[in-house]
Coordinates of C-alpha atoms and ligand atoms in Angstrom, one line a residue:
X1 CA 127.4 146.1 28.7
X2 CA 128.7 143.5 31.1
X3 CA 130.2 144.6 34.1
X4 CA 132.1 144.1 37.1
X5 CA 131.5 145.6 40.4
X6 CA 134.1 145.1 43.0
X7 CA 133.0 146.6 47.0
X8 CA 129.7 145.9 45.6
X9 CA 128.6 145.3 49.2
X10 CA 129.0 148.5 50.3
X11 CA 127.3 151.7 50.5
X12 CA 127.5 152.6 47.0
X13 CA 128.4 149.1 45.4
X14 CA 124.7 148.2 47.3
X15 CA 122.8 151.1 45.5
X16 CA 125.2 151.0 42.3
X17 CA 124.0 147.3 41.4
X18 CA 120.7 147.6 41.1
X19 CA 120.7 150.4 39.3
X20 CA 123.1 149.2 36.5
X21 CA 120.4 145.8 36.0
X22 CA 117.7 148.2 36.0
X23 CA 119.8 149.6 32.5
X24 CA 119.6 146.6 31.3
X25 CA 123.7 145.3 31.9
X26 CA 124.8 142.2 33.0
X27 CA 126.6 142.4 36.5
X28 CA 128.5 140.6 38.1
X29 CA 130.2 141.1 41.4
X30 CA 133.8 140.1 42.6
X31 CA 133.7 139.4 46.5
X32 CA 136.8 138.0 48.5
X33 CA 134.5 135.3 50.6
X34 CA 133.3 132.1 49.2
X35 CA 130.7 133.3 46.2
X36 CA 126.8 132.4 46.6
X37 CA 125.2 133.0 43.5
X38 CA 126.0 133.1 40.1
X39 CA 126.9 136.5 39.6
X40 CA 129.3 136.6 42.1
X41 CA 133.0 135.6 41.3
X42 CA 135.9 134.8 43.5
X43 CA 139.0 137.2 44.0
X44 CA 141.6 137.4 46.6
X45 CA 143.2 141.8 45.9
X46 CA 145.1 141.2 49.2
X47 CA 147.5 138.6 47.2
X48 CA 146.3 140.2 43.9
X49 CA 144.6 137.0 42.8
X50 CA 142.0 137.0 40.2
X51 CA 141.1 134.2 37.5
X52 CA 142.0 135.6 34.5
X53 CA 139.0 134.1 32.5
X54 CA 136.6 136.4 34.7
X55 CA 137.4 139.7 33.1
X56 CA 138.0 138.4 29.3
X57 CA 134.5 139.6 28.4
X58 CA 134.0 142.3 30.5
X59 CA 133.2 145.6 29.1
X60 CA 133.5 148.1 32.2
X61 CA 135.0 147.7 35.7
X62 CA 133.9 149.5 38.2
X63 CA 136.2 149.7 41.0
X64 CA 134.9 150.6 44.8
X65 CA 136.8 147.8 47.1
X66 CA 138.8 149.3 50.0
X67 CA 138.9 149.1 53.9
X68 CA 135.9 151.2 55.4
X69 CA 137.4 155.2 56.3
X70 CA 136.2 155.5 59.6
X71 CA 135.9 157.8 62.6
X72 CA 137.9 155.7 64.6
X73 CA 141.3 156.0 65.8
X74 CA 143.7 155.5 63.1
X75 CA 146.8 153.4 64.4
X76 CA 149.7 152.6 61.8
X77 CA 148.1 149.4 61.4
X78 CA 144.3 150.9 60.0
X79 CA 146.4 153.3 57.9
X80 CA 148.3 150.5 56.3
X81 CA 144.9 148.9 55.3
X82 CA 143.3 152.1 54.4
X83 CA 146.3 152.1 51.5
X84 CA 146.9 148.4 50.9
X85 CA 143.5 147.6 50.7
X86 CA 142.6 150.0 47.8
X87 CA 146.4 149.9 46.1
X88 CA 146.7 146.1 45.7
X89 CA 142.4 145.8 45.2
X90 CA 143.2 148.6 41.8
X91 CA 147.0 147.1 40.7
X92 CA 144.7 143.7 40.3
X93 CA 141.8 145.0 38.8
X94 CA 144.1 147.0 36.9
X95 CA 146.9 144.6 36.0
X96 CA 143.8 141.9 34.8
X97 CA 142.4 144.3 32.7
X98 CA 145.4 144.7 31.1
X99 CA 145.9 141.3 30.1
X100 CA 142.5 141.1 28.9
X101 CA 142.9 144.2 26.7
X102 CA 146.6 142.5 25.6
X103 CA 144.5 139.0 24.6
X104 CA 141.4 140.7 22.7
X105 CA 142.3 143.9 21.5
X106 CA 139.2 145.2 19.6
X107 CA 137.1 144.8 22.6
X108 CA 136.3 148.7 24.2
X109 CA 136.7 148.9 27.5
X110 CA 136.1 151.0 30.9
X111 CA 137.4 151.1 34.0
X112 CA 135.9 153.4 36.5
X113 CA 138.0 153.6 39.3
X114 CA 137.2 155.0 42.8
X115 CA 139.4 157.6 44.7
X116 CA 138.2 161.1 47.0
X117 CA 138.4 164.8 46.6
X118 CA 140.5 164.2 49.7
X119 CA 143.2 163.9 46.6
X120 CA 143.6 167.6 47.1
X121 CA 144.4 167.5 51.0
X122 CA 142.7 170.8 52.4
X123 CA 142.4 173.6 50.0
X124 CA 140.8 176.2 52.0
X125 CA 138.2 178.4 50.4
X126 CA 140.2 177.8 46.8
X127 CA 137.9 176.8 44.0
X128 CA 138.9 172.9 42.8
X129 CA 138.8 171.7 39.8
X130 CA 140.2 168.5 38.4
X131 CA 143.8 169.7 37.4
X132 CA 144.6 171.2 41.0
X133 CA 147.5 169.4 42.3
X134 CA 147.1 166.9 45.0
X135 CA 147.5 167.6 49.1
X136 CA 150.3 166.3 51.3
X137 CA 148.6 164.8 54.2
X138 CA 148.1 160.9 54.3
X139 CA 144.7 160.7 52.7
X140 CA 146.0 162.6 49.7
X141 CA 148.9 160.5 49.4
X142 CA 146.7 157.1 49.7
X143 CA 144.6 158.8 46.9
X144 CA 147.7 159.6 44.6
X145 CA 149.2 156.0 44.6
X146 CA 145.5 154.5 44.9
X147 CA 144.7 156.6 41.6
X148 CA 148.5 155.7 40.2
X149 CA 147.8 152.2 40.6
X150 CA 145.2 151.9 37.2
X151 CA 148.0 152.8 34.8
X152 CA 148.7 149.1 33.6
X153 CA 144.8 149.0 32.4
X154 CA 145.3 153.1 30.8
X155 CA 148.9 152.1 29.3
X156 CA 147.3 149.0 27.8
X157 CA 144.7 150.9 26.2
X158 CA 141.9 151.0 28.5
X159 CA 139.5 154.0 29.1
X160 CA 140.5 154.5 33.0
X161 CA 138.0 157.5 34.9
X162 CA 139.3 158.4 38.6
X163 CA 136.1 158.8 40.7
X164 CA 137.4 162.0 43.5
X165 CA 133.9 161.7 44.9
X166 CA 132.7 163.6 47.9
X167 CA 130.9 163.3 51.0
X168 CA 128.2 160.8 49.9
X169 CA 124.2 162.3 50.8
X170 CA 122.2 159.1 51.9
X171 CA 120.6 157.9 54.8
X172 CA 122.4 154.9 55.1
X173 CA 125.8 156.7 55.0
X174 CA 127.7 156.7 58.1
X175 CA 128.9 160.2 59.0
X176 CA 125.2 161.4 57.7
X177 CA 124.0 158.7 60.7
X178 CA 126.6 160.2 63.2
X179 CA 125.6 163.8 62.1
X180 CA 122.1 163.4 62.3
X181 CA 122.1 161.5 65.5
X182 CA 124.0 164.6 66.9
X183 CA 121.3 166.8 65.7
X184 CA 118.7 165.1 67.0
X185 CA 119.8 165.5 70.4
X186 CA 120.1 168.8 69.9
X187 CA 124.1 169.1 69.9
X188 CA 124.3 169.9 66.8
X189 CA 126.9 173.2 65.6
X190 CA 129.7 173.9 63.5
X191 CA 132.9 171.7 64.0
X192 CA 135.8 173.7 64.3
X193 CA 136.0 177.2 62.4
X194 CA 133.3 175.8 59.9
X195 CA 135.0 178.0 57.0
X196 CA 136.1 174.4 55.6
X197 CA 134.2 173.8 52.6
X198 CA 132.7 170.1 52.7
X199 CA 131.8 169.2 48.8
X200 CA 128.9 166.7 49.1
X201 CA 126.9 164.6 46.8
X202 CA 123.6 162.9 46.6
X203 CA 123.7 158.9 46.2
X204 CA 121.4 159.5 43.5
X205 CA 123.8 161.5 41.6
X206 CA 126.7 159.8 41.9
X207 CA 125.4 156.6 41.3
X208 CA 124.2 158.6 37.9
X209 CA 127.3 159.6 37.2
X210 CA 128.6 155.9 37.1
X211 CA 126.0 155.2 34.5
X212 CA 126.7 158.7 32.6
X213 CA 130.6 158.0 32.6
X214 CA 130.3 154.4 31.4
X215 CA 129.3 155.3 28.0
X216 CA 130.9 159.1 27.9
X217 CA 133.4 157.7 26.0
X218 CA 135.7 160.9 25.7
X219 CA 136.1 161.5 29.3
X220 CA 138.9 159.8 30.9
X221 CA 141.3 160.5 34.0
X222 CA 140.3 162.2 37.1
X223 CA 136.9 163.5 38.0
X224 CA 135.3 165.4 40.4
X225 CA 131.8 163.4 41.6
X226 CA 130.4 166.2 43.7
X227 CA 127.4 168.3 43.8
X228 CA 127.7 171.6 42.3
X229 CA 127.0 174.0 45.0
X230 CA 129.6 172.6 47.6
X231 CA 129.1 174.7 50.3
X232 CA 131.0 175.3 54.3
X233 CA 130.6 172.9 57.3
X234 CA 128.7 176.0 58.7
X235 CA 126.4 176.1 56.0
X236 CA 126.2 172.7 55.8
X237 CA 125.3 172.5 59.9
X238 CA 122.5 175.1 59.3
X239 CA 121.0 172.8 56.5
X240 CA 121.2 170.1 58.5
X241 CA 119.8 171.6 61.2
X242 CA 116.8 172.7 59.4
X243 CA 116.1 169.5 57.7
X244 CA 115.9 167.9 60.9
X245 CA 114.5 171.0 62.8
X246 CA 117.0 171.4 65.3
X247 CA 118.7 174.0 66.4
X248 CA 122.5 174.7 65.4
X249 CA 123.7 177.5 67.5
X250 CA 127.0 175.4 68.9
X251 CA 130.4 175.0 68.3
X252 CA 132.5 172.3 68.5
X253 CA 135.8 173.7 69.0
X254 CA 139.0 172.4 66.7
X255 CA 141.0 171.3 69.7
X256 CA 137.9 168.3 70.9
X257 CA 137.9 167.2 67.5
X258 CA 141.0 166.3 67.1
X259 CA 141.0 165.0 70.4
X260 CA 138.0 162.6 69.7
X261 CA 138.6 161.9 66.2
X262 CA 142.2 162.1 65.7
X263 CA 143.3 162.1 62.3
X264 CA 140.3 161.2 61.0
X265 CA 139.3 164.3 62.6
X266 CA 142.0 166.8 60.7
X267 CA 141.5 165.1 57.8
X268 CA 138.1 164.6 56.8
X269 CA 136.0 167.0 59.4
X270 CA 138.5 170.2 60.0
X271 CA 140.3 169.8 56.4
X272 CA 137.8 170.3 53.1
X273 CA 137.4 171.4 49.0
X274 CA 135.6 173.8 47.3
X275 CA 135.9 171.1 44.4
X276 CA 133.4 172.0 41.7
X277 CA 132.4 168.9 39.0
X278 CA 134.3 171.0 36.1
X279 CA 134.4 167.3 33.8
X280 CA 131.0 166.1 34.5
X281 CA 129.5 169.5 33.7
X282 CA 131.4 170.2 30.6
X283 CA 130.8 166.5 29.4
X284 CA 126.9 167.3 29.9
X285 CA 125.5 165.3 33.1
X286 CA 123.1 166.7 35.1
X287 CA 122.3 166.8 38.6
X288 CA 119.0 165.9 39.9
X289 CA 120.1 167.2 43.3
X290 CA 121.8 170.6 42.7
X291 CA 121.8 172.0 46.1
X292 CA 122.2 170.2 49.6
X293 CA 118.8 171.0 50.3
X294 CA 118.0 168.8 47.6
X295 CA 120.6 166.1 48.6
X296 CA 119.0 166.3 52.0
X297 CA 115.6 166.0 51.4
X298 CA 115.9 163.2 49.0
X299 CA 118.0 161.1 51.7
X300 CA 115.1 161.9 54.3
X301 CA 112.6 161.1 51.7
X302 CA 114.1 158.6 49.3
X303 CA 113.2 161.2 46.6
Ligands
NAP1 N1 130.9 157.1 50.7 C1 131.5 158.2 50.5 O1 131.1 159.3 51.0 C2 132.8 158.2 49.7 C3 133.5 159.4 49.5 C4 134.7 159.4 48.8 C5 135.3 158.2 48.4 N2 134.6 157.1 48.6 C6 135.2 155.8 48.2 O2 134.4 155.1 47.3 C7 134.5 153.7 47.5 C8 133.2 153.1 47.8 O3 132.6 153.8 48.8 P1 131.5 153.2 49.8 O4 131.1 154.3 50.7 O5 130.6 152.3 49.1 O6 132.5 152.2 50.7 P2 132.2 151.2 51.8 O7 130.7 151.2 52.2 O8 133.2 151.4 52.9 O9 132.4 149.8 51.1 C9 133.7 149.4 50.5 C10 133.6 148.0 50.1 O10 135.0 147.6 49.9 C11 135.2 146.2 50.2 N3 136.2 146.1 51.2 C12 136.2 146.2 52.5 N4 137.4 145.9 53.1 C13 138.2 145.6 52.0 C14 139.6 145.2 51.9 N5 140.4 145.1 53.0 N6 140.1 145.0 50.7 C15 139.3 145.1 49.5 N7 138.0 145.4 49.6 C16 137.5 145.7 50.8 C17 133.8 145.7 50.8 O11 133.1 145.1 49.8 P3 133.1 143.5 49.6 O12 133.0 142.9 51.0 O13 131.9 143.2 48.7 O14 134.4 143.1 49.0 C18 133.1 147.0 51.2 O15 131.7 146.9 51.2 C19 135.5 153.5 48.7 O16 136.8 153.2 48.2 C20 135.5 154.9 49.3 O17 136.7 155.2 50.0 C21 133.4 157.0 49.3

C-alpha cells in the first residue's frame, strides 16, 4: 500500500513509520515545516492547505496530527488549539480524500483517523464499548467534532476507522515519564479515589492495530485501541509500583490534583473508562500485551 502519515513525528507517528516500511508500504509523511527528504510532503491543516496531487494515489491515511495534550495549565487559548489543531488537520485530510475518491473512483481506500476513549467523558466503573454514547466535558466534545470532521472522506465513499485509543504504554511516553519519575522517588500512590478505571495500551499493540485495521476491510467507524484488561488507577499504581520496586502506599488526594493539574487533572487523571476493545476482538486482532504487566515490562524492556 502507499500511505500517508500525518503527526508522524510524534510519539506514535515515530514508532508507527517504521513499522509500516518494515511491511513492505510506501510512506510518506505530511509535515507543516519546509520538507527534507523525499518522503516528506508539504501541508499547511491550520489553513487547510494540501496539494491535491499528493493524496491521488494514496491508498490509506493515517491521521495522528494535533497539538500535544499536556499536563499544563489549560487557558482558553491551549484549549482552542487542542480542538483546532485536530478539527481543521482531519476536515483537510478528510475533505482531500474526498476529492481524490471523487477523481478516481475504483481506487479502495482507508483513512484511519485518531481520536481518545476520552470520547466517553468519565464513565465510572461502567463497561465501554464502542456504541456508548459520548461524555460532556471538553475533551469529549473535542473528540466528537474531531471524529465528526472525517465525514466528507466516509460520505465520499472512503473506509474511515476512528482510533479512541488509550493511555499509550511506552517509555518514551510522557505521563509514563512523569509517573515513573514519581515512583522512583518514592512518592508514588493512588491519585484521587483511584476507583477511576484508566484503559491503557502497549505501543506495541496499538501500533499493530494500525497495521491490523488497514487491511480489515469490514471494520469501519469507531474503535476502541485499548488493552483488554483495563484496569483502576489503584491497580494501575500497584503495578507500577512493582515494576519499578517502589513502594505505593500514598494518596494523592482529589483536591491537589486539581489544584496542580487543573483540567487536565479532572479530565484525564481523576476522570476514566472501563472501555474494553469490543471491534478489534470481534474482528480477530490479537494482543501481544494482554495485561499491564505485560505493557509494562515490554516498555522497561523494549520487549
Ligand atoms: N499517546 C497517547 O497515549 C494517546 C492517547 C489517546 C489519543 N492519542 C491521540 O493520538 C494522536 C497521536 O498521539 P501521539 O501521542 O503520537 O501525539 P504527539 O506525540 O503529541 O504527536 C502529535 C503530532 O501532531 C503534530 N502536531 C503538533 N501540533 C500540531 C498542530 N498544531 N496542528 C497539526 N499537527 C500538530 C506533530 O507532528 P508534526 O510536527 O510531524 O506535524 C506532533 O508530533 C494524537 O492526536 C493524540 O491526541 C494519543
Amino acid at each position: 500500500m502507499k500511505i500517508a502519515v500525518t503527526g508522524a513525528s510524534g510519539l506514535i507517528g515515530g514508532a508507527l513509520v517504521p513499522a509500516l516500511r518494515a511491511d513492505g508500504h510506501a510512506v510518506i509523511r505530511l509535515v507543516r515545516r519546509t520538507p527534507r527528504t523525499a518522503d516528506e510532503h508539504r501541508w499547511d491543516p491550520q489553513h487547510h492547505r494540501i496539494d491535491p496531487s499528493v493524496l491521488a494515489d494514496v491508498d490509506a491515511v493515517i491521521n495522528l496530527a494535533g497539538t500535544p495534550i499536556r499536563p499544563r495549565p489549560w487557558t482558553r487559548a491551549y484549549k482552542q488549539s487542542l480542538l483546532r489543531s485536530r478539527v481543521d488537520s482531519t476536515a483537510t485530510i478528510s475533505e482531500a480524500l474526498a476529492a481524490a475518491a471523487a477523481a478516481d473512483p475504483a481506487r479502495r481506500r482507508v483513512l484511519l483517523s485518531a481520536s481518545a476513549v476520552g470520547y466517553y467523558g468519565d464513565t465510572g466503573d461502567e463497561t465501554v464499548i464502542e456504541n456508548h454514547p459520548a461524555g460532556s466535558d471538553y475533551l469529549a466534545q473535542v473528540c466528537v467534532q474531531w471524529e465528526a470532521a472525517t465525514a466528507p472522506a466516509r460520505e465520499a465513499g472512503v473506509r474511515v476507522a476512528l482510533l479512541r485509543t488509550g493511555l499509550v504504554i511506552d517509555r518514551s511516553a510522557l505521563l509514563m515519564q512523569v509517573l515513573g519519575l514519581v515512583f522512583r522517588l518514592g512518592l508514588g500512590g493512588r491519585l484521587g479515589s483511584g476507583r477511576q478505571y484508566w484503559p491503557w495500551i502497549s505501543l506495541h499493540d496499538e501500533i499493530g492495530a494500525m497495521r491490523f485495521l488497514l487491511s480489515a476491510d469490514d471494520v469501519s467507524g469507531p474503535v476502541n485501541l485499548t488493552g483488554p484488561a483495563p484496569v483502576t488507577n489503584a491497580e494501575f499504581t500497584r503495578r507500577l509500583g512493582a515494576a519499578v520496586s517502589r513502594p505505593t502506599f500514598l494518596t494523592v488526594p482529589r483536591f491537589a490534583i486539581s489544584l496542580a493539574l487543573g483540567e487536565f487533572g479532572r479530565s484525564s487523571v481523576l476522570a476514566g473508562q472501563r472501555a474494553i476493545p469490543d471491534v478489534l476482538q470481534k474482528a480477530g486482532f490479537t494482543f501481544r500485551h494482554q495485561t499491564l504487566d505485560d505493557a509494562l515490562h515490554a516498555a522497561r524492556t523494549g520487549d
